[in-house]
Short mmCIF file of C-alpha atoms in Angstrom, two decimals:
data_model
loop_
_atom_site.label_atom_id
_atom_site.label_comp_id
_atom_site.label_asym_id
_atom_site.label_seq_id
_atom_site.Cartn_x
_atom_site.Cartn_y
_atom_site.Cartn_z
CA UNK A 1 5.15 -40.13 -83.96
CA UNK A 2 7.76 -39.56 -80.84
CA UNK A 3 9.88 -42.67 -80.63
CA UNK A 4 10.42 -43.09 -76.65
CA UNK A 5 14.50 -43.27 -75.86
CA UNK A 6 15.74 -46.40 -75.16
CA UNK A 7 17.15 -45.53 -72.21
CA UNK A 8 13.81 -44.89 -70.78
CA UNK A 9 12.66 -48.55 -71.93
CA UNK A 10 15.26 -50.26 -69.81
CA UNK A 11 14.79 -47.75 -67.20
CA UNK A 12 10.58 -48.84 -67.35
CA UNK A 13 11.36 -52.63 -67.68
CA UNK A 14 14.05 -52.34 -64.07
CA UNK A 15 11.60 -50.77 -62.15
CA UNK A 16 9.16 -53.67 -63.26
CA UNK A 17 11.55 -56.18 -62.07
CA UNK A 18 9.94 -57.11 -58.56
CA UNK A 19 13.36 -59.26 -57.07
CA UNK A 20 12.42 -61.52 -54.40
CA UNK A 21 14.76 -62.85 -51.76
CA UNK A 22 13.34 -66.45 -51.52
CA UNK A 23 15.49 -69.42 -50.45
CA UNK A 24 15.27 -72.69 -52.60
CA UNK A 25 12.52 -75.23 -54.36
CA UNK A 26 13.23 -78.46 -52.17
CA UNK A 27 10.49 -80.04 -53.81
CA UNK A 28 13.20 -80.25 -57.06
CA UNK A 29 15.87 -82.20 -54.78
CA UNK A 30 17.80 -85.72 -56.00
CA UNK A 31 16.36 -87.67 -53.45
CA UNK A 32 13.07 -86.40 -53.33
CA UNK A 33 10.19 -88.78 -53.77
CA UNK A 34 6.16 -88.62 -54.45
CA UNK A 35 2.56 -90.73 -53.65
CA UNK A 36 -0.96 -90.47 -53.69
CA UNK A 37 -3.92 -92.10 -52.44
CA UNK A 38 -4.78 -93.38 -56.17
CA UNK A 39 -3.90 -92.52 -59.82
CA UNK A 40 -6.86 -91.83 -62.63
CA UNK A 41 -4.22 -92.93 -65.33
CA UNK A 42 -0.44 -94.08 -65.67
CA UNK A 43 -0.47 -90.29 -66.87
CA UNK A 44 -1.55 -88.14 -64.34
CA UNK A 45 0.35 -89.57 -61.60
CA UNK A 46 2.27 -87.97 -58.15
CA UNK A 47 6.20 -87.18 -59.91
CA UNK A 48 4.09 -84.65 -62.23
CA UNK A 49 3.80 -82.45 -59.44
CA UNK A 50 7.53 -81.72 -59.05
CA UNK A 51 8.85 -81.74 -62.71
CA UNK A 52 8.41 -78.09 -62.70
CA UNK A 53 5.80 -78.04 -65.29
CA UNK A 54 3.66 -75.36 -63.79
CA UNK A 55 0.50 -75.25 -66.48
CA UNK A 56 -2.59 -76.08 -64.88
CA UNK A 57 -4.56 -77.54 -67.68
CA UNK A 58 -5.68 -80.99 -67.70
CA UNK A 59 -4.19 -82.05 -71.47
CA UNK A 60 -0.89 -80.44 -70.81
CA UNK A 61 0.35 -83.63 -69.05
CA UNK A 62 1.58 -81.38 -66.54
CA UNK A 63 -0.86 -82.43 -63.73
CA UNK A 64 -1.15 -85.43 -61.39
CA UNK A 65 -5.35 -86.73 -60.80
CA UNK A 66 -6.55 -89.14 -58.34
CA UNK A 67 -9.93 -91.45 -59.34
CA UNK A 68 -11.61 -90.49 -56.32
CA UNK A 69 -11.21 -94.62 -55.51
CA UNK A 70 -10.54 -96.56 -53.42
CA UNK A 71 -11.65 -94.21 -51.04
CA UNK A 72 -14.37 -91.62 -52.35
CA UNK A 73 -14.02 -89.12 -49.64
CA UNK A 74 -10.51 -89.06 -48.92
CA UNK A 75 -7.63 -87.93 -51.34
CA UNK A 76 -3.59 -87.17 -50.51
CA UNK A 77 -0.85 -86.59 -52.39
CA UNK A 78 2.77 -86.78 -50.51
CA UNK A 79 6.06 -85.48 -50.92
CA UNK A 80 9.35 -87.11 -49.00
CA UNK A 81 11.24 -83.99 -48.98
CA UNK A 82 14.67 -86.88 -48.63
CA UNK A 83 16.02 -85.12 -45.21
CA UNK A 84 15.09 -82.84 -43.06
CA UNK A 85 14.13 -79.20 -44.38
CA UNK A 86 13.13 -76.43 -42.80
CA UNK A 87 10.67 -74.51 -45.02
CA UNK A 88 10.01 -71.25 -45.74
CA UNK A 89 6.41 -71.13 -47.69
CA UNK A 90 4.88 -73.53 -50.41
CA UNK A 91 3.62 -72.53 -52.96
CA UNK A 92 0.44 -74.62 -54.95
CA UNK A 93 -0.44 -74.59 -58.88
CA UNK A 94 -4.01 -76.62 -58.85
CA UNK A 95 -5.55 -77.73 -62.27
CA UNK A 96 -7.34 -74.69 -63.66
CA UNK A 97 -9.23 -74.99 -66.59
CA UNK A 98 -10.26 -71.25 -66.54
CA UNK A 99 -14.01 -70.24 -66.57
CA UNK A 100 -14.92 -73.68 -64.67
CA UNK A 101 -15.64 -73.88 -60.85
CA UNK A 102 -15.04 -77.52 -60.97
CA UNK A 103 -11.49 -77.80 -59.72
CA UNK A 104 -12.35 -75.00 -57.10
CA UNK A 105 -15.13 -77.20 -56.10
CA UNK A 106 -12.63 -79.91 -55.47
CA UNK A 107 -9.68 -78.18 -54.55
CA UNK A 108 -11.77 -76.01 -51.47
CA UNK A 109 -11.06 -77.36 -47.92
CA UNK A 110 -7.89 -78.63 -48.49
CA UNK A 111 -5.24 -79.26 -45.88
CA UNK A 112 -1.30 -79.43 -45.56
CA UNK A 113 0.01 -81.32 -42.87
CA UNK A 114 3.99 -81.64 -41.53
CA UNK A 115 5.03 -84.68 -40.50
CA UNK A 116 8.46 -86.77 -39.77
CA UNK A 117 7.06 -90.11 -41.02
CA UNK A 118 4.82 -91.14 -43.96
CA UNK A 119 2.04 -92.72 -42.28
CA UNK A 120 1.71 -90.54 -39.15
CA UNK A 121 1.10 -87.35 -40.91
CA UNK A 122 -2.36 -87.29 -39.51
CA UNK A 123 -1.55 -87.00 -36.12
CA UNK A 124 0.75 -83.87 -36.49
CA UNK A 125 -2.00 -81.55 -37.06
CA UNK A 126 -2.48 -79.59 -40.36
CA UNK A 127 -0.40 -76.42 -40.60
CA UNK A 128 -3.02 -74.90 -42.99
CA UNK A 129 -6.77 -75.62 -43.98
CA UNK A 130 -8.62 -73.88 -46.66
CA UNK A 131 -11.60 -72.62 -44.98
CA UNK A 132 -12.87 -69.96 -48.27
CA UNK A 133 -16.38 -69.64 -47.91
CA UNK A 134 -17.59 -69.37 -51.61
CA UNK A 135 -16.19 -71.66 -54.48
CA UNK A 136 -15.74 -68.68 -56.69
CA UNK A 137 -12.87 -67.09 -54.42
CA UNK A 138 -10.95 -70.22 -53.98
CA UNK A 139 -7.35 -69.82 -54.65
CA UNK A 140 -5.94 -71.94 -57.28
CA UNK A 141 -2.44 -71.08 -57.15
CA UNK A 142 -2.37 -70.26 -53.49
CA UNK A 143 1.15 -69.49 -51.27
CA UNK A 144 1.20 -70.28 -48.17
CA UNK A 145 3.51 -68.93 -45.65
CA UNK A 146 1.41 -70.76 -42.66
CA UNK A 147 3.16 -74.37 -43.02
CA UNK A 148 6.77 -73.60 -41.45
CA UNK A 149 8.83 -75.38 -39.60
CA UNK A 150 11.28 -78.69 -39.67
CA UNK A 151 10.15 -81.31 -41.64
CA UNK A 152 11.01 -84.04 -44.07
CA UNK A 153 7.45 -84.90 -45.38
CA UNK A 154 4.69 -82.99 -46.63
CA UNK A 155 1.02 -84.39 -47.48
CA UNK A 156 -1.45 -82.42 -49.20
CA UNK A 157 -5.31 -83.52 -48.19
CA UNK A 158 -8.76 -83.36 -49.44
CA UNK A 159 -11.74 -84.74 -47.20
CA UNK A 160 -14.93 -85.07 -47.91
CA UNK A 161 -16.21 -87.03 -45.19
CA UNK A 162 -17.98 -83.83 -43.94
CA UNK A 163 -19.24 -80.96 -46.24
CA UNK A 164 -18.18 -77.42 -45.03
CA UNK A 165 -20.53 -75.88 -47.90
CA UNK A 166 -22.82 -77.56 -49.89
CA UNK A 167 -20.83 -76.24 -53.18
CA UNK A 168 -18.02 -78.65 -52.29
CA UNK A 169 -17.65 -81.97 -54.99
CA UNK A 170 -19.23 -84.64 -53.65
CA UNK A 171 -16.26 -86.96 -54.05
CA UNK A 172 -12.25 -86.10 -52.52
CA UNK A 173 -10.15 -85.83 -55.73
CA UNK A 174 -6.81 -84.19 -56.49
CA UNK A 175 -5.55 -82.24 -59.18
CA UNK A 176 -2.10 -80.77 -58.75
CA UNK A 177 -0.05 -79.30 -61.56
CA UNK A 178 2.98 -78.28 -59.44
CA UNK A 179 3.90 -78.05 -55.51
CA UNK A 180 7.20 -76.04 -54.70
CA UNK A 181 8.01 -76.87 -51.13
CA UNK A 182 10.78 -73.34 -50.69
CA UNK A 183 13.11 -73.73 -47.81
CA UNK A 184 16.75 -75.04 -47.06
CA UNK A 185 18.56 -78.16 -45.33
CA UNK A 186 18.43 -78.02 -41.62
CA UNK A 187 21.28 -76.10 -40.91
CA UNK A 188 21.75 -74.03 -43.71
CA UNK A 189 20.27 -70.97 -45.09
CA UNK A 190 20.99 -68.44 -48.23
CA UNK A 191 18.92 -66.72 -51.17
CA UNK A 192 18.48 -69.55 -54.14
CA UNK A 193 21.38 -71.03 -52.90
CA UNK A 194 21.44 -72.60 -49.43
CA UNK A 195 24.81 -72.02 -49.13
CA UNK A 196 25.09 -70.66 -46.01
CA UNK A 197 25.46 -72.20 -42.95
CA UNK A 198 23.72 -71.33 -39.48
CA UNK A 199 25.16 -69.53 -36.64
CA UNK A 200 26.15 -72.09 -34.16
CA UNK A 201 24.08 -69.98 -31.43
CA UNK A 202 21.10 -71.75 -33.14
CA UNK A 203 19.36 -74.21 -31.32
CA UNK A 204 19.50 -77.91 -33.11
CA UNK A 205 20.93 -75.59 -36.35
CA UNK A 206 17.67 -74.43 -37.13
CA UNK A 207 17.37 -71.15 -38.75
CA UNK A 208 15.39 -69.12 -41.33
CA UNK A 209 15.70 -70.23 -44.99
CA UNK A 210 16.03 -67.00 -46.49
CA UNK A 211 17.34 -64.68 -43.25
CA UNK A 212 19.82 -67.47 -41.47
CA UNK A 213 17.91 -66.06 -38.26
CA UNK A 214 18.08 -68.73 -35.56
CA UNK A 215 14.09 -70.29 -35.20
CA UNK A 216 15.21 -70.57 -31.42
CA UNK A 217 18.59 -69.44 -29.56
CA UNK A 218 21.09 -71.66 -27.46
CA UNK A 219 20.64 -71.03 -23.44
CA UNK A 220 22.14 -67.33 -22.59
CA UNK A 221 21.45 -65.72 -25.75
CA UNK A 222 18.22 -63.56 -27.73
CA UNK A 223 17.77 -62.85 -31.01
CA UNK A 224 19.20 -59.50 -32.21
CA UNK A 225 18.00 -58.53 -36.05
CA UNK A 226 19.80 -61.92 -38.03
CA UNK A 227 21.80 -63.29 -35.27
CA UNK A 228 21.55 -64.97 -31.76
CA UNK A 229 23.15 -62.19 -29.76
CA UNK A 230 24.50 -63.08 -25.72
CA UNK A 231 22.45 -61.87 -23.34
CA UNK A 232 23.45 -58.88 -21.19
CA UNK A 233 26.52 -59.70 -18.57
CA UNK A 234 24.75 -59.70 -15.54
CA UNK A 235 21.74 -61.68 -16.63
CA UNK A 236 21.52 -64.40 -13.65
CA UNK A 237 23.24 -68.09 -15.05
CA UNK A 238 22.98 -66.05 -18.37
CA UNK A 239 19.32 -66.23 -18.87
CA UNK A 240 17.58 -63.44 -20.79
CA UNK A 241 14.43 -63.37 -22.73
CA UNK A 242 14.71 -65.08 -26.04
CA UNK A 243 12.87 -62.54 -28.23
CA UNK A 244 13.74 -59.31 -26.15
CA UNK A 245 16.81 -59.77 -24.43
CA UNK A 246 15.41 -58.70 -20.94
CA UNK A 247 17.05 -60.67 -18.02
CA UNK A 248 14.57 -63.27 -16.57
CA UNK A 249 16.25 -61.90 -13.12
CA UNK A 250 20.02 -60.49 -11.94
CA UNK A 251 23.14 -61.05 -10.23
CA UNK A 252 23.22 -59.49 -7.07
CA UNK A 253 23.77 -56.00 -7.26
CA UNK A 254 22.02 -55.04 -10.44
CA UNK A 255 19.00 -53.86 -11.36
CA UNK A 256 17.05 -53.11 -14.58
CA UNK A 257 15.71 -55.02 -17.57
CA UNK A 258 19.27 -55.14 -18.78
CA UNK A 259 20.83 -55.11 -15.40
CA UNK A 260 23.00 -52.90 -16.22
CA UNK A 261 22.68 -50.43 -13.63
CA UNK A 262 24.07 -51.09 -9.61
CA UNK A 263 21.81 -51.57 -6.71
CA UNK A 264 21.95 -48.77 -4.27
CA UNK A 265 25.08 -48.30 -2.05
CA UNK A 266 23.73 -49.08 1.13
CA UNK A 267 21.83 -52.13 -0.05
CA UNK A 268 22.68 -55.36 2.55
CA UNK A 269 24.54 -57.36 0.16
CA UNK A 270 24.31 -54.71 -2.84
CA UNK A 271 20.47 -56.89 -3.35
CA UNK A 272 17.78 -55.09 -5.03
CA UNK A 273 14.16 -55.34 -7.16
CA UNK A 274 15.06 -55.98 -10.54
CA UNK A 275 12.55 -53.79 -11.72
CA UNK A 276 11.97 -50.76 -8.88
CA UNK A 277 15.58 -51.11 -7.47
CA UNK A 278 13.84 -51.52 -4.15
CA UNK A 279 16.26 -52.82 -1.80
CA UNK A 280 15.27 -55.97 -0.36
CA UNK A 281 16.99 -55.02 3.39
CA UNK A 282 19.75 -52.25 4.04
CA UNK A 283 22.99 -52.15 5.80
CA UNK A 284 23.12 -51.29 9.74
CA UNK A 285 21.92 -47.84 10.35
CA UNK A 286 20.01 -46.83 7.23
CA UNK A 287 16.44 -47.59 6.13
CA UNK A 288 13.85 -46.76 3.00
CA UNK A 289 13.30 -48.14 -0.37
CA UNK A 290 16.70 -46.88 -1.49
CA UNK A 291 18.33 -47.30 1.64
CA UNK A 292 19.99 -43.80 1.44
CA UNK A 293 18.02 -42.60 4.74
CA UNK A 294 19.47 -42.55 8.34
CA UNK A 295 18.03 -44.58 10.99
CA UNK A 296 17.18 -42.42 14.19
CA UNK A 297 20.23 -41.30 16.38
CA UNK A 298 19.13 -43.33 19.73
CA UNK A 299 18.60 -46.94 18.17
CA UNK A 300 20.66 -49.05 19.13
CA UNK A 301 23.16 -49.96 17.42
CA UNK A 302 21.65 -47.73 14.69
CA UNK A 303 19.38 -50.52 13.85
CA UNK A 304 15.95 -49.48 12.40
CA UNK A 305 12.78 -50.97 10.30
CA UNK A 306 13.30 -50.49 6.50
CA UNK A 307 9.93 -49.06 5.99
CA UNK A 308 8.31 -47.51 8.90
CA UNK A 309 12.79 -46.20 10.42
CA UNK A 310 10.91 -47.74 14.13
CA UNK A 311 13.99 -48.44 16.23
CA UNK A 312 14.53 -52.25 16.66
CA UNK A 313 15.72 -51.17 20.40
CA UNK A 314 16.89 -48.06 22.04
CA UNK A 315 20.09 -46.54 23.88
CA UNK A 316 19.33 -46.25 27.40
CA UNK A 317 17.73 -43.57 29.40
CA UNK A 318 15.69 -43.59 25.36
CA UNK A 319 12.16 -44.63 24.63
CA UNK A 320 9.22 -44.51 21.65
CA UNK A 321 8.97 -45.91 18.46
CA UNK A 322 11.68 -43.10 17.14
CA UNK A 323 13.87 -43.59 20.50
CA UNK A 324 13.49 -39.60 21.03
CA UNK A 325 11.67 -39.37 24.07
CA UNK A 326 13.45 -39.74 27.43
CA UNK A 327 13.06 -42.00 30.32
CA UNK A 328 11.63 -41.54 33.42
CA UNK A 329 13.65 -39.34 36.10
CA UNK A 330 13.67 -42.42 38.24
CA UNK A 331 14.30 -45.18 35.90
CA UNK A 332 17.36 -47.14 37.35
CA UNK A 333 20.41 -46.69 35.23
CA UNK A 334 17.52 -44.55 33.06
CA UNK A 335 16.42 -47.84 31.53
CA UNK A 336 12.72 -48.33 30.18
CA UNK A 337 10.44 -49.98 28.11
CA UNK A 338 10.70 -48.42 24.48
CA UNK A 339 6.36 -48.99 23.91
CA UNK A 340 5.41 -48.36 27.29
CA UNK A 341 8.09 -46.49 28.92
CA UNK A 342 7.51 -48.28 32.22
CA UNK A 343 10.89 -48.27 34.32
CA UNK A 344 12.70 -51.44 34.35
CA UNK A 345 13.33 -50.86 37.99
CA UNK A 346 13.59 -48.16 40.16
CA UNK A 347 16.07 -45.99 42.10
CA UNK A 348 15.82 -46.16 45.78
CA UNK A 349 12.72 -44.59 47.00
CA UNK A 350 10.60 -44.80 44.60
CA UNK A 351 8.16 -46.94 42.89
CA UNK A 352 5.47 -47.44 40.00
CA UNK A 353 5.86 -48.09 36.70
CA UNK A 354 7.45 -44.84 36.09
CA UNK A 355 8.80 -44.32 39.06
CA UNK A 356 7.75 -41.33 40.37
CA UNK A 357 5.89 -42.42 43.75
CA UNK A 358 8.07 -42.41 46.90
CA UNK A 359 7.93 -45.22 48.89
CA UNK A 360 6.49 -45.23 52.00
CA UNK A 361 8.33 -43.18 54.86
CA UNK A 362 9.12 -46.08 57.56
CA UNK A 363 10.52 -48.54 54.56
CA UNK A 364 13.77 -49.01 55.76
CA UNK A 365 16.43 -46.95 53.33
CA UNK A 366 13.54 -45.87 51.31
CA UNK A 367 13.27 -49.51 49.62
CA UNK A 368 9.55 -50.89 48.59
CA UNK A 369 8.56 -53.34 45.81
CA UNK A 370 8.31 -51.07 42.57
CA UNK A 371 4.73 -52.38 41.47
CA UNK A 372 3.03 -53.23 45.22
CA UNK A 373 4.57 -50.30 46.65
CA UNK A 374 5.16 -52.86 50.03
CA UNK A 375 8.31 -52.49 52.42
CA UNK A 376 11.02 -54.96 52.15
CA UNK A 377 11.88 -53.84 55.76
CA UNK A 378 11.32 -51.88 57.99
CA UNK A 379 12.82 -49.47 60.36
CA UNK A 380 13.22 -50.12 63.91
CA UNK A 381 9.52 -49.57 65.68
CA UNK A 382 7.29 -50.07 62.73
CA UNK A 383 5.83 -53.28 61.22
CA UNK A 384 3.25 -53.90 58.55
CA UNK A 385 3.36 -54.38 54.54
CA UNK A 386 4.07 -50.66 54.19
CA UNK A 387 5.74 -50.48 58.05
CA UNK A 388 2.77 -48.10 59.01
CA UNK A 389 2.12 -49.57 61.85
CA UNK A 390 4.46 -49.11 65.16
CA UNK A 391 5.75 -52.10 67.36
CA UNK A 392 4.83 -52.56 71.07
CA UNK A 393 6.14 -50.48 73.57
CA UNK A 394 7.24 -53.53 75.27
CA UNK A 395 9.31 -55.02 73.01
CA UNK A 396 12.78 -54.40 73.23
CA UNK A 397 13.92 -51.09 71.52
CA UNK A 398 10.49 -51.86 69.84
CA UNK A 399 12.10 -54.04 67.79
CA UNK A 400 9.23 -56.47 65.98
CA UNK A 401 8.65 -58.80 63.13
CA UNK A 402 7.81 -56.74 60.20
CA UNK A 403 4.79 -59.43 59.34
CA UNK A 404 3.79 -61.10 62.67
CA UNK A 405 4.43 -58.03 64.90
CA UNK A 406 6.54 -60.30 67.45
CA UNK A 407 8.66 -58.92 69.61
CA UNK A 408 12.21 -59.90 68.99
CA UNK A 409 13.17 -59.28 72.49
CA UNK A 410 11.09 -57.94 76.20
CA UNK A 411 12.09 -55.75 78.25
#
């Protein structure tokens, strides 16, 4: 027969080893304390649960029981944890008597509830229920990784008020062997030992038992693998997403999740989208999304819309939505309209809105209302709106009123 080398049993038995990074049994601590609803005996009674006796028969002594009075359909056992502790997972060893489905029976539809006082545990809300639907798969040495969070009492519960499944024991009774509450202080953190303390980026000191990552980070900072890292320097007021790190918005003149990258030059006031770097208006003279586009030569002042480049206003003698068509011939001083092109006013002699109609040919200098086309005088020997009509040959030099067509003087 080949004996196996020795070396190769110890190499076998380390590879068997499975190491676990856990933090610590708070359930073990000086000042922890136990209860339950009732006791079946002066044996069987709450401290068994945390003398770390963890055999689940019923005549190893190692197991608390409650007589299912005064109260048959309710049953609790408690644990005062002494301070505050922020836990990790619990773990549950349940009477087990092996082939028999009468602890599962009474252990199914259990509950764990958090709380920071004894008697208000109800109203906190259970962290876990057991909701296994037949009595031969219920866990009897369950761990539970649900029922985190900082707390300094924990209060296991069986009711029976209502039946789930008709499998369940008729009356609430508990029968726990052992209940290892793992977790550390508030504040501290460390594998077995606890002997770390939290980063100070850690909101109210709270951290991860085992990790020593923060449960929530201080104002201005995310959490980055074990630590609470700053968010990124031009997060606005410092503000960044807690789990991710992207900036809830930026300083002007950064964009990007990160905001690490600059607006566009010609940004008004270096402002820009966060997220499309879209400026939100541009400098004099330039216009699109990124603000790197020209506005049309004949606005004035170089002034155009961001999005359409329509000229605010136009340079004289300049009209049209681009400024790039010219004014009427006519237009005094070239100035027009920059929709409609209709001439402001017009040079002498002419009249309409673009000022290409000559005004009548008795006006006096050529001068008639731009829109009516009527004189505003006329020359000697004509009268009339439009001085079409002559004076009398009797009046002096036939000289009359333009309107009335009085002579201003007989011969």
């Amino acid at each position: 027969m080949e004996v196996c080398p020795l070396w190769l049993v110890i190499l076998y038995l380390i590879s068997s080893v499975h190491i676990v990074n856990t933090s610590v049994n708070t359930s073990l601590g000086p000042t922890v304390t136990t209860s339950q609803s009732s006791n079946y005996d002066n044996t069987h009674i709450s401290d068994k649960v945390v003398d770390t006796c963890t055999n689940q028969t019923f005549g190893s002594g190692c197991c608390s029981h409650t007589n299912g009075k005064p109260s048959p359909n309710e049953a609790w056992w408690q644990i005062s944890l002494g301070d505050q502790v922020v836990i990790e997972y619990v773990k549950i060893y349940h009477r087990d008597e092996g082939r028999s489905l009468a602890q599962k029976d009474r252990f199914a539809g259990h509950q764990i509830y958090l709380s920071d006082t004894t008697t208000g545990w109800r109203n906190s809300g259970s962290c876990y229920a057991d909701t296994t639907s037949q009595n031969s798969m219920v866990d009897l040495t369950p761990r539970i990784t649900s029922c985190t969070g900082n707390t300094r009492y924990l209060t296991i519960f069986v009711d029976r008020q209502t039946q789930s499944y008709d499998w369940y024991s008729t009356q609430a009774i508990l029968e726990l062997c052992e209940v290892q509450v793992y977790g550390c202080p508030v504040g501290k953190y460390g594998i077995s030992n606890c002997g770390s303390n939290c980063d100070t980026t850690c909101v109210s000191s709270l951290c991860h038992p085992s990790s020593g990552q923060c449960t929530y980070c201080a104002p201005g900072f995310y959490k980055s693998r074990l630590v609470c890292t700053a968010c990124p320097t031009n997060c606005l007021n410092g503000v960044c997403n807690e789990e991710s790190g992207v900036c809830s918005a930026c300083v002007d003149g950064y964009h990007g999740s990160q905001c690490d990258q600059s607006c566009p030059d010609n940004c008004r006031d270096k402002i820009c989208d966060q997220t499309s770097s879209v400026c939100t208006a541009c400098v004099d003279g330039y216009h699109d999304s990124q603000c790197d586009q020209l506005c049309p030569d004949n606005c004035q002042d170089k002034i155009c819309d961001q999005n359409s480049s329509i000229c605010k206003a136009c340079v004289d003698g300049y009209h049209g939505s681009q400024c790039d068509q010219l004014c009427p011939d006519n237009c005094q001083d070239k100035i027009c309209d920059q929709n409609s092109s209709m001439c402001k006013a017009c040079v002498d002699g002419y009249h309409g809105s673009q000022c290409d109609q000559s005004c009548p040919d008795n006006c006096q200098d050529k001068i008639c209302d731009q829109y009516s086309s009527m004189c505003k005088a006329c020359m000697n020997g004509y009268h009339g709106s439009y001085c079409n009509q002559t004076c009398s040959i009797n009046c002096q030099d036939m000289i009359c009123d333009q309107y009335s067509s009085v002579c201003t003087g007989k011969l």
